[in-house]
CSV table of C-alpha atoms in Angstrom, one decimal:
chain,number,residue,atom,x,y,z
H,21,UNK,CA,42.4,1.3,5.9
H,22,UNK,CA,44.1,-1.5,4.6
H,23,UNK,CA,43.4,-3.2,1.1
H,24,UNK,CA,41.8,-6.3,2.6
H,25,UNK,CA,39.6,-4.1,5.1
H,26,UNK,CA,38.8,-2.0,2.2
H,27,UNK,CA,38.0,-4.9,0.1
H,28,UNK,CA,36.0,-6.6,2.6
H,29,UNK,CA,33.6,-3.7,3.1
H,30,UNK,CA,33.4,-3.9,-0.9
H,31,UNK,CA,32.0,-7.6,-0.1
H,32,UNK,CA,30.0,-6.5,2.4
H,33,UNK,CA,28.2,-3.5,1.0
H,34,UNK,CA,25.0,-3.6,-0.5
H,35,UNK,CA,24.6,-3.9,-4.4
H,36,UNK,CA,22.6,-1.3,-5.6
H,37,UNK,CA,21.1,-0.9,-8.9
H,38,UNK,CA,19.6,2.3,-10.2
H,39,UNK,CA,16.3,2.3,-12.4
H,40,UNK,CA,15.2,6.0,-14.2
H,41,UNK,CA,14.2,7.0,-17.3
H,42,UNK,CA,15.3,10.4,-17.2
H,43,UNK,CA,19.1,10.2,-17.1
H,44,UNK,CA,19.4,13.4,-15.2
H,45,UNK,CA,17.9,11.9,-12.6
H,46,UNK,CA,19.4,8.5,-12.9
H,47,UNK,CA,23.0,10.3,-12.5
H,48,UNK,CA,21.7,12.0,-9.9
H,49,UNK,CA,20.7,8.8,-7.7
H,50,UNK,CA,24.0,7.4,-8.3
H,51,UNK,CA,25.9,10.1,-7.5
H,52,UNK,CA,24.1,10.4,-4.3
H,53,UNK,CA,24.6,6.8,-3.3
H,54,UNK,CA,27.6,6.3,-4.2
H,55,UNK,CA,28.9,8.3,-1.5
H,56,UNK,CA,26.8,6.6,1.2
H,57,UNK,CA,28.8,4.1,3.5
H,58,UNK,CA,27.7,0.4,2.7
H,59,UNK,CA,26.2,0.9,-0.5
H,60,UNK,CA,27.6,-0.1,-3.9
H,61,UNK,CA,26.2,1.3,-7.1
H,62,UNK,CA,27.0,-1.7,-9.8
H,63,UNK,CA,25.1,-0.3,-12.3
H,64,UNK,CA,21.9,2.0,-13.4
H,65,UNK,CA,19.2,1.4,-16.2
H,66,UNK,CA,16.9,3.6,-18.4
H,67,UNK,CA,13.9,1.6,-18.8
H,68,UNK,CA,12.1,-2.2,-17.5
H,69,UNK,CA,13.6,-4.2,-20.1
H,70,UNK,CA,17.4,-2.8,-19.5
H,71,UNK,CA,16.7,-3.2,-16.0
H,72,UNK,CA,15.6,-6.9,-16.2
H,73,UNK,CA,18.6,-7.6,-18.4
H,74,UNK,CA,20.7,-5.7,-15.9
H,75,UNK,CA,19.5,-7.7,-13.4
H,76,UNK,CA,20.0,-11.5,-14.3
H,77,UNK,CA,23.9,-10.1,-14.9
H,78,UNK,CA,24.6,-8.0,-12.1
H,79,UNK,CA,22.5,-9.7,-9.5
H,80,UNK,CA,22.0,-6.6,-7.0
H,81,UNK,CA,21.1,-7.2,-3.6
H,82,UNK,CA,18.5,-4.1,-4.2
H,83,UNK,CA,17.0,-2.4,-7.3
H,84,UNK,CA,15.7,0.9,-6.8
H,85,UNK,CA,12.8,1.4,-10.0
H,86,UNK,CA,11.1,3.9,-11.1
H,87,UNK,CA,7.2,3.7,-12.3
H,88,UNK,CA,6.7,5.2,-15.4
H,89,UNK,CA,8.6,4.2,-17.9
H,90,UNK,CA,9.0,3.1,-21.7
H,91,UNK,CA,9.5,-0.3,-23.2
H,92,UNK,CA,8.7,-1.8,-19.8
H,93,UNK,CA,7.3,-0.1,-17.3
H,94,UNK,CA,8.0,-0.3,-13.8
H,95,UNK,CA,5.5,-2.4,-12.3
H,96,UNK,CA,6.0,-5.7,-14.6
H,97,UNK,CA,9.2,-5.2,-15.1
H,98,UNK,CA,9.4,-6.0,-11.1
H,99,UNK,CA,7.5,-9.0,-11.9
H,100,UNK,CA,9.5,-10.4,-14.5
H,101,UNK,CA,12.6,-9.9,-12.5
H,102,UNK,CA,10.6,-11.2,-9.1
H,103,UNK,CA,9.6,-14.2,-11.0
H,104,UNK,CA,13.6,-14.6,-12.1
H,105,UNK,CA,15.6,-13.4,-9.1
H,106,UNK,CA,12.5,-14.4,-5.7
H,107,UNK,CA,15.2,-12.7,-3.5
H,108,UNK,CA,16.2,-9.6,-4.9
H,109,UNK,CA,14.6,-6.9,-3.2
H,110,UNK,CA,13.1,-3.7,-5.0
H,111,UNK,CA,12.3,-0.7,-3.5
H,112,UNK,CA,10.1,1.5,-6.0
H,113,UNK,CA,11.3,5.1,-6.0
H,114,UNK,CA,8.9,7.7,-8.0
H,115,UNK,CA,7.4,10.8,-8.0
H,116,UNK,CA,4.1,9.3,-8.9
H,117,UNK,CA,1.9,8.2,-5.5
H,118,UNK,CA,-1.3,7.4,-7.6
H,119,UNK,CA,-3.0,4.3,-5.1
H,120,UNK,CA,-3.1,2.2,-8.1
H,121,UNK,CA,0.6,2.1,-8.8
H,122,UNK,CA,1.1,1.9,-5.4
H,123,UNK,CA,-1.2,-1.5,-5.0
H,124,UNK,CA,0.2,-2.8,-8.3
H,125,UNK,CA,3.5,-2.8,-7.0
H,126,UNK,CA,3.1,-3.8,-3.6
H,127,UNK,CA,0.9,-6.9,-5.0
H,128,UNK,CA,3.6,-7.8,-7.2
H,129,UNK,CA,6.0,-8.1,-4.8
H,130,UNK,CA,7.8,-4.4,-4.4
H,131,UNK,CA,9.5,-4.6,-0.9
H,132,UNK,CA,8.2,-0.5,-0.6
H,133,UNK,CA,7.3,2.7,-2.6
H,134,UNK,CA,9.0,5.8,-2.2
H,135,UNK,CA,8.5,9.1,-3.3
H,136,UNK,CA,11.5,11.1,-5.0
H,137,UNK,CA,11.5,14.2,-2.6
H,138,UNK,CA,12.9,12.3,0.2
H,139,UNK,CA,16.1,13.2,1.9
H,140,UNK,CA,19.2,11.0,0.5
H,141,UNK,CA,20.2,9.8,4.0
H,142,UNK,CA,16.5,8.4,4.6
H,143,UNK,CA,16.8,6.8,1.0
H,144,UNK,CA,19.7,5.5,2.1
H,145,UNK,CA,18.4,4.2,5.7
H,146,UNK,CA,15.5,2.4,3.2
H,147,UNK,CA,17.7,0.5,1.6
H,148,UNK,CA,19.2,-1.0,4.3
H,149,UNK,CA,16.7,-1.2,5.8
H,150,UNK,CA,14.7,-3.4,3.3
H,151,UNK,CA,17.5,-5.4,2.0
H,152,UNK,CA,16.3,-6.7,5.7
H,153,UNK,CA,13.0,-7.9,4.8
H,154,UNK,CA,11.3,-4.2,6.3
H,155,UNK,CA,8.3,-3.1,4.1
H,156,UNK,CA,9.3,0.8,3.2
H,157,UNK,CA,6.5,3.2,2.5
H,158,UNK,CA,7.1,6.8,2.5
H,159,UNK,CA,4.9,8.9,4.1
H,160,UNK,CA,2.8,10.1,2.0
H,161,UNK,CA,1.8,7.2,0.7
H,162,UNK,CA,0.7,5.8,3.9
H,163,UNK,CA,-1.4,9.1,4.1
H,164,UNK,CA,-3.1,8.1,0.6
H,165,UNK,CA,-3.9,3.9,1.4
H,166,UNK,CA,-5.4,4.9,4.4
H,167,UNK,CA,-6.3,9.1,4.7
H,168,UNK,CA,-8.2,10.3,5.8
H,169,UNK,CA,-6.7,8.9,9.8
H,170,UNK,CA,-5.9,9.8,13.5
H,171,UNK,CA,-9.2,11.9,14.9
H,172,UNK,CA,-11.4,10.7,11.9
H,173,UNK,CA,-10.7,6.9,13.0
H,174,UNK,CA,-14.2,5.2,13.8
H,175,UNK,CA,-14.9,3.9,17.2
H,176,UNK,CA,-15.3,0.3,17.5
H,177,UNK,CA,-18.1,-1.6,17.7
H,178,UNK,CA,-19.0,-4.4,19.8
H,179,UNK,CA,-19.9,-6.8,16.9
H,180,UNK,CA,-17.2,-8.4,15.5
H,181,UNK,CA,-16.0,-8.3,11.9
H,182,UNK,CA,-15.8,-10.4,9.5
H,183,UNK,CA,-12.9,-10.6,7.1
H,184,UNK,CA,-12.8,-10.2,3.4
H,185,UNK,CA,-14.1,-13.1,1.6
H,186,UNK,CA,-11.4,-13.1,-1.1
H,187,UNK,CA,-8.8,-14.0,1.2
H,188,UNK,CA,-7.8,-17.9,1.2
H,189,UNK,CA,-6.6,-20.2,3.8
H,190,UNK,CA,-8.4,-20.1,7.4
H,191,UNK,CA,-9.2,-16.3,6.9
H,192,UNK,CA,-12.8,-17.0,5.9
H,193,UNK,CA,-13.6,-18.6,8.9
H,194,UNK,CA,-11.7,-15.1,11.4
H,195,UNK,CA,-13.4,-13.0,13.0
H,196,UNK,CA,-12.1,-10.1,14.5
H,197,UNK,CA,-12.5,-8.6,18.1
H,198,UNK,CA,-13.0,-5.2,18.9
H,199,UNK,CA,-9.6,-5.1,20.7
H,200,UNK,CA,-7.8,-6.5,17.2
H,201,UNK,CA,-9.6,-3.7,15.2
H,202,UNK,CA,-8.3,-1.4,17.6
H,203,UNK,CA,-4.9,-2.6,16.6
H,204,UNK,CA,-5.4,-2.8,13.0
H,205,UNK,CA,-6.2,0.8,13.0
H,206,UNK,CA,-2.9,2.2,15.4
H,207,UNK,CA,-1.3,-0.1,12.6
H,208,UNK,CA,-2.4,1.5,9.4
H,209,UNK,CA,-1.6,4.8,11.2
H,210,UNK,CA,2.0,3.8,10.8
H,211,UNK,CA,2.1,3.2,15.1
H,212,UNK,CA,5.0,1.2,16.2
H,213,UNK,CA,3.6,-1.6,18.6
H,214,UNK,CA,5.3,0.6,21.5
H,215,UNK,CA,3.2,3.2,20.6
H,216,UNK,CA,-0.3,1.0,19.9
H,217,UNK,CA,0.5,-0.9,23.8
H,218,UNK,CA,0.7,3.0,25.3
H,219,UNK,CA,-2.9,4.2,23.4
H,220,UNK,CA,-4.2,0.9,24.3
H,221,UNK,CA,-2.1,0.9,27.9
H,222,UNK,CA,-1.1,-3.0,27.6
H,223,UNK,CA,2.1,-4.4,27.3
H,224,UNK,CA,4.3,-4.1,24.1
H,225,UNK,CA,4.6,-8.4,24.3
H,226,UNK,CA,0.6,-8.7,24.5
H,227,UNK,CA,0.5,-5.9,21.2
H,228,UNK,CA,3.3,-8.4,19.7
H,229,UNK,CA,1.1,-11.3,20.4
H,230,UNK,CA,-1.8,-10.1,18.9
H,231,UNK,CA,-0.2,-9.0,15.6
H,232,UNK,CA,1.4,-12.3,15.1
H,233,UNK,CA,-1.9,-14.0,15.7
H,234,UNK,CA,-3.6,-11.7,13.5
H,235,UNK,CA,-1.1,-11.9,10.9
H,236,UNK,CA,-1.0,-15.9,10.5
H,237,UNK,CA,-5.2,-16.2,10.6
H,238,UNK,CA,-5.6,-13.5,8.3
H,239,UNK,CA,-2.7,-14.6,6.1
H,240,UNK,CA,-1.1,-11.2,6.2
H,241,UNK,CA,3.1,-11.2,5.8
H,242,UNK,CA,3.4,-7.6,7.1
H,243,UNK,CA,2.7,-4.7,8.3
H,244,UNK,CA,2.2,-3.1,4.5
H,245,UNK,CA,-0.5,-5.8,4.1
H,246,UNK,CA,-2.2,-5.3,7.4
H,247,UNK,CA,-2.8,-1.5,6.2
H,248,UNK,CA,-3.7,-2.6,3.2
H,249,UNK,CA,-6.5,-5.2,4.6
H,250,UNK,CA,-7.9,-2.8,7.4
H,251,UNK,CA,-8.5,-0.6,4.5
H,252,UNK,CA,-10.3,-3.0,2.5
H,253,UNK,CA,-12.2,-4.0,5.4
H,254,UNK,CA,-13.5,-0.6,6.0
H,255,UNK,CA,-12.1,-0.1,9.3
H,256,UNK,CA,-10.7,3.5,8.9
C-alpha cells in the first residue's frame, strides 16, 4: 500500500471515540477496535464531562458511551453533546439493560444500545452500521422492550386501534388496521420486512408501503420507535 492509499483509507475510516469508566475496560475497547479495518480510534474518555469535552475537539463520527458513570453520566452527557454536535452519532455500549436506561437513551437521541458481551466483529459491524443512520439494539434488549414475544403475540382483532394520545402531529386522528397491527408486531419481533411479507404471504414492496405509511402518520422515524410505540400501545 502506498502512502497516499494508506492515507486515504485514514480519511476515510470512521472516527471512533471510546467512553468507559473503568479504564480496564476502556483499553480494552480500543485495543479491540483499533485493529478493525475502517475504524479509527482518535481518542477514549473516563466519564460524561471528558467525553463532552472530548467531543467538541475531536469531532468523532461515532462515540461509543457507556451508562453509568461519574461526573456525568451517560445518558445527559449524550444530550449535551446531541444538543452540540446534531450529527454525531452515539451508539451506547453497557452492561446495564435496565428498560429505563434503555428509553432514556433512545429518547435522547442514542442511535442504539448495546450490551458489553457482544462479539468485537458485531460491535464493529454496529458501528458502521449506524454511522449510516441504522438504529442498533442488541438482542437482548429487544427481548426486554417487548418480551415476552413470538407464540405469546395476541391475535388481532377486528376493531381498529387507536393510537396513543401523547403523540403530536396527525397521529391523534390514525387508526390502525388489523393488517398494520399485524406488522407492528413482526416488527417489534425484530422481523426484516422479507420476513413480515412471507408470515403475512404479500409482497416485500406492499410490507415497505405499509411501514412508510405507518411511519409518517404515526410520526415514528424508525424501526426502534415502531417497537417502542406497539409496546406502548399494548399490542404485544
Amino acid at each position: 500500500m502506498t502512502i497516499g492509499e494508506s492515507e486515504k483509507r485514514e480519511r476515510d475510516a470512521i472516527r471512533v471515540l471510546v467512553v468507559d469508566d473503568q479504564q480496564l475496560v476502556r483499553d480494552g475497547i480500543v485495543s479491540l477496535l483499533r485493529v478493525q479495518a475502517g475504524l479509527t480510534i482518535v481518542g477514549a474518555a473516563g466519564n460524561g464531562q471528558e467525553a463532552l469535552d472530548q467531543a467538541l475537539t475531536l469531532r468523532p463520527d461515532v462515540i461509543l458511551m457507556d451508562v453509568r458513570m461519574p461526573v456525568i453520566d451517560g445518558v445527559t452527557a449524550t444530550a449535551q453533546i446531541l444538543k452540540q454536535l446534531p450529527d454525531c452519532c452515539i451508539l451506547m455500549l453497557t452492561t446495564f439493560d435496565d428498560d429505563a436506561y434503555v428509553r432514556d437513551a433512545l429518547r435522547t437521541g442514542a442511535r442504539g444500545y448495546l450490551l458489553k458481551d457482544m462479539p468485537v466483529a458485531d460491535l464493529a459491524k454496529a458501528i458502521f452500521a449506524a454511522s449510516r443512520g441504522v438504529y442498533q439494539l442488541d438482542a437482548a434488549v429487544i427481548e426486554r422492550i417487548v418480551a415476552p414475544v413470538g407464540a405469546t403475540i395476541k391475535p388481532t382483532t377486528e376493531q381498529p386501534l387507536a393510537p396513543s394520545p401523547t403523540r403530536t402531529g396527525s397521529v391523534t386522528e390514525a387508526r390502525l388496521t388489523r393488517r398494520e397491527q399485524e406488522i407492528l408486531r413482526l416488527v417489534a419481533t425484530g422481523a426484516t420486512n422479507r420476513e413480515v411479507a412471507e408470515r403475512l404471504v404479500i409482497s416485500e414492496g406492499t410490507v415497505k408501503n405499509h411501514l412508510a405509511n405507518l411511519f409518517s402518520r404515526l410520526g415514528l422515524r424508525d424501526r426502534t420507535q415502531a417497537v417502542l410505540y406497539t409496546r406502548e400501545q399494548g399490542l404485544l
